[in-house]
Short mmCIF file of C-alpha atoms in Angstrom, two decimals:
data_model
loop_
_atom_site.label_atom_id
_atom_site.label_comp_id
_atom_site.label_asym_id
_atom_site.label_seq_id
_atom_site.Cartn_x
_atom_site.Cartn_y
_atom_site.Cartn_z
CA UNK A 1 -164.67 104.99 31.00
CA UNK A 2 -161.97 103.03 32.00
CA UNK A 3 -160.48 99.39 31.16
CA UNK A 4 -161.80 98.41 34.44
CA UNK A 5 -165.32 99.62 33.74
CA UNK A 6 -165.68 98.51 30.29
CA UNK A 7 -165.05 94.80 31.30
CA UNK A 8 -167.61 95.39 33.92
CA UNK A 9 -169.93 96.61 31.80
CA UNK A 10 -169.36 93.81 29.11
CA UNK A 11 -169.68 91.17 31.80
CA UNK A 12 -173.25 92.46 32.93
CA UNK A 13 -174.23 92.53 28.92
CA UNK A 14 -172.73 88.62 28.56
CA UNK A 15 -174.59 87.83 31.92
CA UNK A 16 -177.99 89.44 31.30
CA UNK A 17 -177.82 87.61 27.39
CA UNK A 18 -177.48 84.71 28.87
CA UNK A 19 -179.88 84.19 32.04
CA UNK A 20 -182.74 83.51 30.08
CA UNK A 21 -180.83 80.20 28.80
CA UNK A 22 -179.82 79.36 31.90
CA UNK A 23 -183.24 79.69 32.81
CA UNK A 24 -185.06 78.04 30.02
CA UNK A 25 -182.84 74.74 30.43
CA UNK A 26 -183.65 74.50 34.27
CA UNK A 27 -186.79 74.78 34.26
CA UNK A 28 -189.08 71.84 33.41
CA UNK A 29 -190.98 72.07 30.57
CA UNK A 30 -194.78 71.16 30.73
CA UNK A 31 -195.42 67.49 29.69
CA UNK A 32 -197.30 67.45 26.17
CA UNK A 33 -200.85 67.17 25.97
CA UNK A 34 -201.67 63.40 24.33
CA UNK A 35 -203.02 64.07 21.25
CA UNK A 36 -206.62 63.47 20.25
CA UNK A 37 -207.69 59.54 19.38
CA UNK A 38 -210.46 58.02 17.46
CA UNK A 39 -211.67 54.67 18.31
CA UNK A 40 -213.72 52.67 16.10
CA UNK A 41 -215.70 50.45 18.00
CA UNK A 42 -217.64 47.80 15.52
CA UNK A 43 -220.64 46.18 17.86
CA UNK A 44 -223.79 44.31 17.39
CA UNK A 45 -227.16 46.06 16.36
CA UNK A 46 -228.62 45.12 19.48
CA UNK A 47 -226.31 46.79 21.33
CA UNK A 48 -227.04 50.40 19.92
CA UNK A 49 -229.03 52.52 22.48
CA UNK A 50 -226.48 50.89 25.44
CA UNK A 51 -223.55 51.96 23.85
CA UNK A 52 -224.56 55.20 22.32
CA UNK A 53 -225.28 56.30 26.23
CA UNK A 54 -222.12 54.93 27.23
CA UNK A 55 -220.26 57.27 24.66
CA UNK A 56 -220.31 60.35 26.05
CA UNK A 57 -220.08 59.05 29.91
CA UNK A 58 -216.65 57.96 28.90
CA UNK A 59 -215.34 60.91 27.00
CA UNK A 60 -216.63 63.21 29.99
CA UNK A 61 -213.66 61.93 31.34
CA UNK A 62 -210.62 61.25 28.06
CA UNK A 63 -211.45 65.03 26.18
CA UNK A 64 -209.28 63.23 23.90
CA UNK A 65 -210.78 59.94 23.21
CA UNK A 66 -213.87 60.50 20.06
CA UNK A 67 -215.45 56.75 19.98
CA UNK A 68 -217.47 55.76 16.98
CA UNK A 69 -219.58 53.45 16.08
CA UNK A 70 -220.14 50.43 13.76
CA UNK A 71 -223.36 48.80 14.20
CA UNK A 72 -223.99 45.77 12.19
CA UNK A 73 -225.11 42.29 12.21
CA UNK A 74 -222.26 40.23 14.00
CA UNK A 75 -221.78 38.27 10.86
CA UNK A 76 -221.25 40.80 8.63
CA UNK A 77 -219.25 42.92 10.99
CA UNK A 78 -217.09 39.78 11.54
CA UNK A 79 -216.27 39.45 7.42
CA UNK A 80 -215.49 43.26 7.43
CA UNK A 81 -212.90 42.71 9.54
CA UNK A 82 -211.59 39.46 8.43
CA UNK A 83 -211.61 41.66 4.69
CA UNK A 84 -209.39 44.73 6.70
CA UNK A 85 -211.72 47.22 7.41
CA UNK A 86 -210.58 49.49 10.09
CA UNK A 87 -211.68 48.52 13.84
CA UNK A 88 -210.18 48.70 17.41
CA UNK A 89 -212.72 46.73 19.28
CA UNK A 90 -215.55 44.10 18.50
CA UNK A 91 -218.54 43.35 20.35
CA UNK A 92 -220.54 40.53 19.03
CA UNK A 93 -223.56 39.31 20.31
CA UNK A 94 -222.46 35.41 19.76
CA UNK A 95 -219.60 33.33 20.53
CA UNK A 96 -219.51 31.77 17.26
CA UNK A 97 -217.99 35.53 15.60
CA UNK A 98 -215.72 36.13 17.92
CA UNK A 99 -214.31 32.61 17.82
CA UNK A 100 -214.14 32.60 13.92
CA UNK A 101 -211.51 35.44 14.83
CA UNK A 102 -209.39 34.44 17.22
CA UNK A 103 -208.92 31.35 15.07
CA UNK A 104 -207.49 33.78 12.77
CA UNK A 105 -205.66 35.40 15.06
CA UNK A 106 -207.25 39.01 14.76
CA UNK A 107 -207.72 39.59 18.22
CA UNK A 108 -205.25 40.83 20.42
CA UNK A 109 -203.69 38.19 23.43
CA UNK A 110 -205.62 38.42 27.02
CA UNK A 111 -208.48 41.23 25.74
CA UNK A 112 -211.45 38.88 25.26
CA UNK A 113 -214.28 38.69 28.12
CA UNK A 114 -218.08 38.95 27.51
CA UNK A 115 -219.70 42.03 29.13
CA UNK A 116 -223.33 41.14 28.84
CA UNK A 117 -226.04 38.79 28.29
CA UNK A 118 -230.05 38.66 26.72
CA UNK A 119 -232.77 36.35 25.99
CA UNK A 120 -234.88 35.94 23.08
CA UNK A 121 -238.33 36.71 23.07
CA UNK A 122 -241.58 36.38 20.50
CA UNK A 123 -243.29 39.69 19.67
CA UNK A 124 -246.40 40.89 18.26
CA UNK A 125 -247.72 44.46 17.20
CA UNK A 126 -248.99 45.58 20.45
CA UNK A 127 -252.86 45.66 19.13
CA UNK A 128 -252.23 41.71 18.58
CA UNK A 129 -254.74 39.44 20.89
CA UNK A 130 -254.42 35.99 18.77
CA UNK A 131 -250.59 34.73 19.37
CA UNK A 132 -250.10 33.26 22.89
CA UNK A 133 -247.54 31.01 22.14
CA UNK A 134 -244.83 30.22 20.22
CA UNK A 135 -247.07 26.87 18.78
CA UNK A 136 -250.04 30.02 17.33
CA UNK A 137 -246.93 30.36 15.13
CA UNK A 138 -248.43 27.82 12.80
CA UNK A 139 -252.00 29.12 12.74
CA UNK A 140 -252.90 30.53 8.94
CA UNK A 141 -253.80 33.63 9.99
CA UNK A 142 -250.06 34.49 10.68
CA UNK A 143 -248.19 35.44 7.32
CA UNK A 144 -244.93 36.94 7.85
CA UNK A 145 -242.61 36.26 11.04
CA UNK A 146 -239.70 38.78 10.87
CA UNK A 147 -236.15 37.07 12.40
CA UNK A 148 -232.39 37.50 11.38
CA UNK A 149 -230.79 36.18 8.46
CA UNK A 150 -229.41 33.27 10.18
CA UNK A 151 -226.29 32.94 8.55
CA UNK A 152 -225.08 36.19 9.49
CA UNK A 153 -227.25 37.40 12.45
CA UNK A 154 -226.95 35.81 15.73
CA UNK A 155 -230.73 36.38 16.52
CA UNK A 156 -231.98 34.51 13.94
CA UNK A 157 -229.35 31.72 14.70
CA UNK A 158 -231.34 31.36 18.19
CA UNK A 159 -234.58 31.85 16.39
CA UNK A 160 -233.60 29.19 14.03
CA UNK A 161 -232.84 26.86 16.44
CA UNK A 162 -235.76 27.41 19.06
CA UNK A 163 -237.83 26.72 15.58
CA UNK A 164 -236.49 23.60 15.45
CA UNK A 165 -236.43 22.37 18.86
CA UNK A 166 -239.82 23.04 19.38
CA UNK A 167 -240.90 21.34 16.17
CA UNK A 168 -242.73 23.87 14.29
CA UNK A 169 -239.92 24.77 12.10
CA UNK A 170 -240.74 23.12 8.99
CA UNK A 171 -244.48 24.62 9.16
CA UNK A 172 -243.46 28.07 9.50
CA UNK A 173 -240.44 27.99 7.38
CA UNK A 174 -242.32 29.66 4.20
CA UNK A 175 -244.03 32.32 6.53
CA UNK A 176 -240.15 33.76 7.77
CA UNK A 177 -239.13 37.31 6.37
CA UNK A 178 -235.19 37.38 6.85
CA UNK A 179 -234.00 40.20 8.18
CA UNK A 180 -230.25 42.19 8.17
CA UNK A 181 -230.07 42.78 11.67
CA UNK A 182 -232.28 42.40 14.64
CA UNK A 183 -233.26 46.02 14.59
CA UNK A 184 -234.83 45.42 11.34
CA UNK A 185 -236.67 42.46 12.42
CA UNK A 186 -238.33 44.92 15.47
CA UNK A 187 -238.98 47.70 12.37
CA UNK A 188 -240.76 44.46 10.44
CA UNK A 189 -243.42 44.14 13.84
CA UNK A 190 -243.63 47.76 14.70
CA UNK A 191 -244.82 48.70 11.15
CA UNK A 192 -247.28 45.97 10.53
CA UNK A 193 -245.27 44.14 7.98
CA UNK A 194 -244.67 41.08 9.86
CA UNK A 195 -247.28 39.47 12.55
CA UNK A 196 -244.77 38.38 14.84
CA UNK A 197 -240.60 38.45 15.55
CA UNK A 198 -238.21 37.06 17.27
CA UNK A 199 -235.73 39.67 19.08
CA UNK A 200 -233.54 40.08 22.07
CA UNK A 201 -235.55 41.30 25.26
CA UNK A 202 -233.48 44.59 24.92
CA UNK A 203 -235.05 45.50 21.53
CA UNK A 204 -238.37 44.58 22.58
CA UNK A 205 -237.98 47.27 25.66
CA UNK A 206 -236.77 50.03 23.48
CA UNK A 207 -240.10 49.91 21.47
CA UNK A 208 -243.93 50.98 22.54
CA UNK A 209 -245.22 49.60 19.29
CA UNK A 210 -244.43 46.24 19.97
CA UNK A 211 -245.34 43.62 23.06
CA UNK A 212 -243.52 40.66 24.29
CA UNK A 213 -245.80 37.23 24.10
CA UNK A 214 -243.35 34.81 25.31
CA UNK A 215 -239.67 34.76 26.19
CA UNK A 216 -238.05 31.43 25.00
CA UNK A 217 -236.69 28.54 27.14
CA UNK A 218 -233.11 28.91 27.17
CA UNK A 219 -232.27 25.49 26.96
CA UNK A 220 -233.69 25.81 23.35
CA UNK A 221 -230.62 27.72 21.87
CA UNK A 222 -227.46 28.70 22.70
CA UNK A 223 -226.31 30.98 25.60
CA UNK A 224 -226.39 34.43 23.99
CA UNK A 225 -223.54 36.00 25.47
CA UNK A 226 -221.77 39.68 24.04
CA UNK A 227 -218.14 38.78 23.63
CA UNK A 228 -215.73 41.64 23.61
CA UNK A 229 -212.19 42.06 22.29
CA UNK A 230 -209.66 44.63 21.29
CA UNK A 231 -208.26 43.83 17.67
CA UNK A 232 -204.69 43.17 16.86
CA UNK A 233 -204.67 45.26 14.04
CA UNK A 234 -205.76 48.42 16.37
CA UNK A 235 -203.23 51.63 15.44
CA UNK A 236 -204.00 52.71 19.29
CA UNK A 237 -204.24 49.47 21.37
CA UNK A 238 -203.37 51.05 25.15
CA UNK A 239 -206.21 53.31 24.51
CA UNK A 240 -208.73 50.79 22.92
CA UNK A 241 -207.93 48.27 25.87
CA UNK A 242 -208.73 51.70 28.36
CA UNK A 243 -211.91 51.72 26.48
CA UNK A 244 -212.43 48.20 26.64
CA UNK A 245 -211.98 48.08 30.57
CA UNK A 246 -214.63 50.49 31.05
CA UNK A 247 -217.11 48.66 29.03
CA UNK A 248 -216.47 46.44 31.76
CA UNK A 249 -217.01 48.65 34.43
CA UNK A 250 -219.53 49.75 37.02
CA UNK A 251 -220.52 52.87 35.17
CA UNK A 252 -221.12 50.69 31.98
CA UNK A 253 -222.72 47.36 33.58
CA UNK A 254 -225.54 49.94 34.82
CA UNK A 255 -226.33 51.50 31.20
CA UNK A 256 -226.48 48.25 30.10
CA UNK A 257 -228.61 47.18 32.72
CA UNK A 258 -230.68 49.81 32.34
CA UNK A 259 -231.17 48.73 28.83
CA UNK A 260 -232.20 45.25 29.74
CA UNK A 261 -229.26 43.90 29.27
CA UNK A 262 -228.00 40.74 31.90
CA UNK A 263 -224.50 41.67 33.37
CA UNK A 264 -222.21 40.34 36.03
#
């Protein structure tokens, strides 16, 4: 082999190492797949069996987005986060909540809108043929009437004041079992354990064991509206305000609806 060939040769070797470089830095590399995200979304009891169907609809369509839930009272879902717990997004189901945060600044600039609203309505066991009205409230023969701890539960806020503004308060304040959340004021009249409740319409329609006797005039209580809101503390904000938009959505407003629930 000549001096020629040999420099040919070593030129082919040099080329041939180095064409996969070449290669490898002109060509585009594939974009990374976003990693996988859990949301935590903290939201009032009555909101359960809506947003547990909404879950999956939305991660049908972000594989990478896992939401969980948080179901609570909105009171004490409200002092969990003003204590730190962990949330991305709070749904309460009364202004007075979400206000308490924002006036700590907790809540993230522009994310706040309500999504839903309810009414409150007075139910019996479904076997029950002697309440009519919220007035039989007063009759002896009822006991126990199951509503929310009104401190902490919105329900029994709007129980609490439709009491009141009706009159009877003071003559059924002794018979009132104080309840958690809303769902456990439903459990109370399903089981027996209370004669009557006072619930959102959307609990009432989840349950077979109980019946609705009256709905309550809605100039007796507050507007019960389900504020929403992305909090400032949130480690993944662009995808907990994604989240939040489709709560707002078409796809959403018609679970919700579905669930009894009064949307826009």
């Amino acid at each position: 082999m000549n001096k020629k060939q040999i420099l040919r040769w070593v030129g082919m070797a040099v080329t041939s190492c180095l064409l996969p470089i070449t290669i490898s830095l002109i060509t585009p590399t594939p974009s990374v797949a976003q990693s996988n995200v859990s949301l935590l979304v903290s939201a009032a009891a009555s909101m359960k069996d809506a947003l547990t169907e909404i879950k999956p609809i939305y991660e049908q369509s972000k594989s990478n987005v896992n939401i969980r839930y948080n179901f609570g009272a909105s009171g004490a879902l409200q002092q969990q986060i003003e204590q730190g717990a962990p949330s991305d997004i709070f749904v309460s189901a009364a202004k007075k909540q979400m206000d308490a945060l924002e006036q700590k600044n907790l809540l993230l600039p522009g994310s706040l809108t309500n999504i839903a609203s309810n009414r409150l309505v007075l139910i019996v066991p479904k076997n029950t043929t002697n309440l009519n009205s919220f007035f039989d409230l007063t009759d002896g023969k009822i006991k126990r009437i199951a509503v929310g701890e009104p401190r902490s539960v919105p329900a029994g806020q709007y129980a609490d004041q439709v009491l009141k503004k009706l009159g009877i308060f003071d003559q059924v304040k002794s018979k009132l079992v104080l309840a958690n959340n809303v769902r456990q004021v439903l459990a109370a009249v399903e089981s027996g354990n209370a004669d009557a409740g006072l619930v959102y319409a959307t609990d009432a329609k989840i349950s077979n064991q109980v019946k609705v006797v009256v709905a309550a005039d809605e100039r007796y209580h507050s507007a019960i509206i389900y504020p929403m809101a992305v909090l400032k503390r949130s480690k993944n904000i662009p995808v907990a305000q994604e989240f939040a938009k489709f709560l707002s959505s078409s796809q959403a407003k018609a679970v919700l609806k579905k669930y009894g629930f009064i949307v826009n």
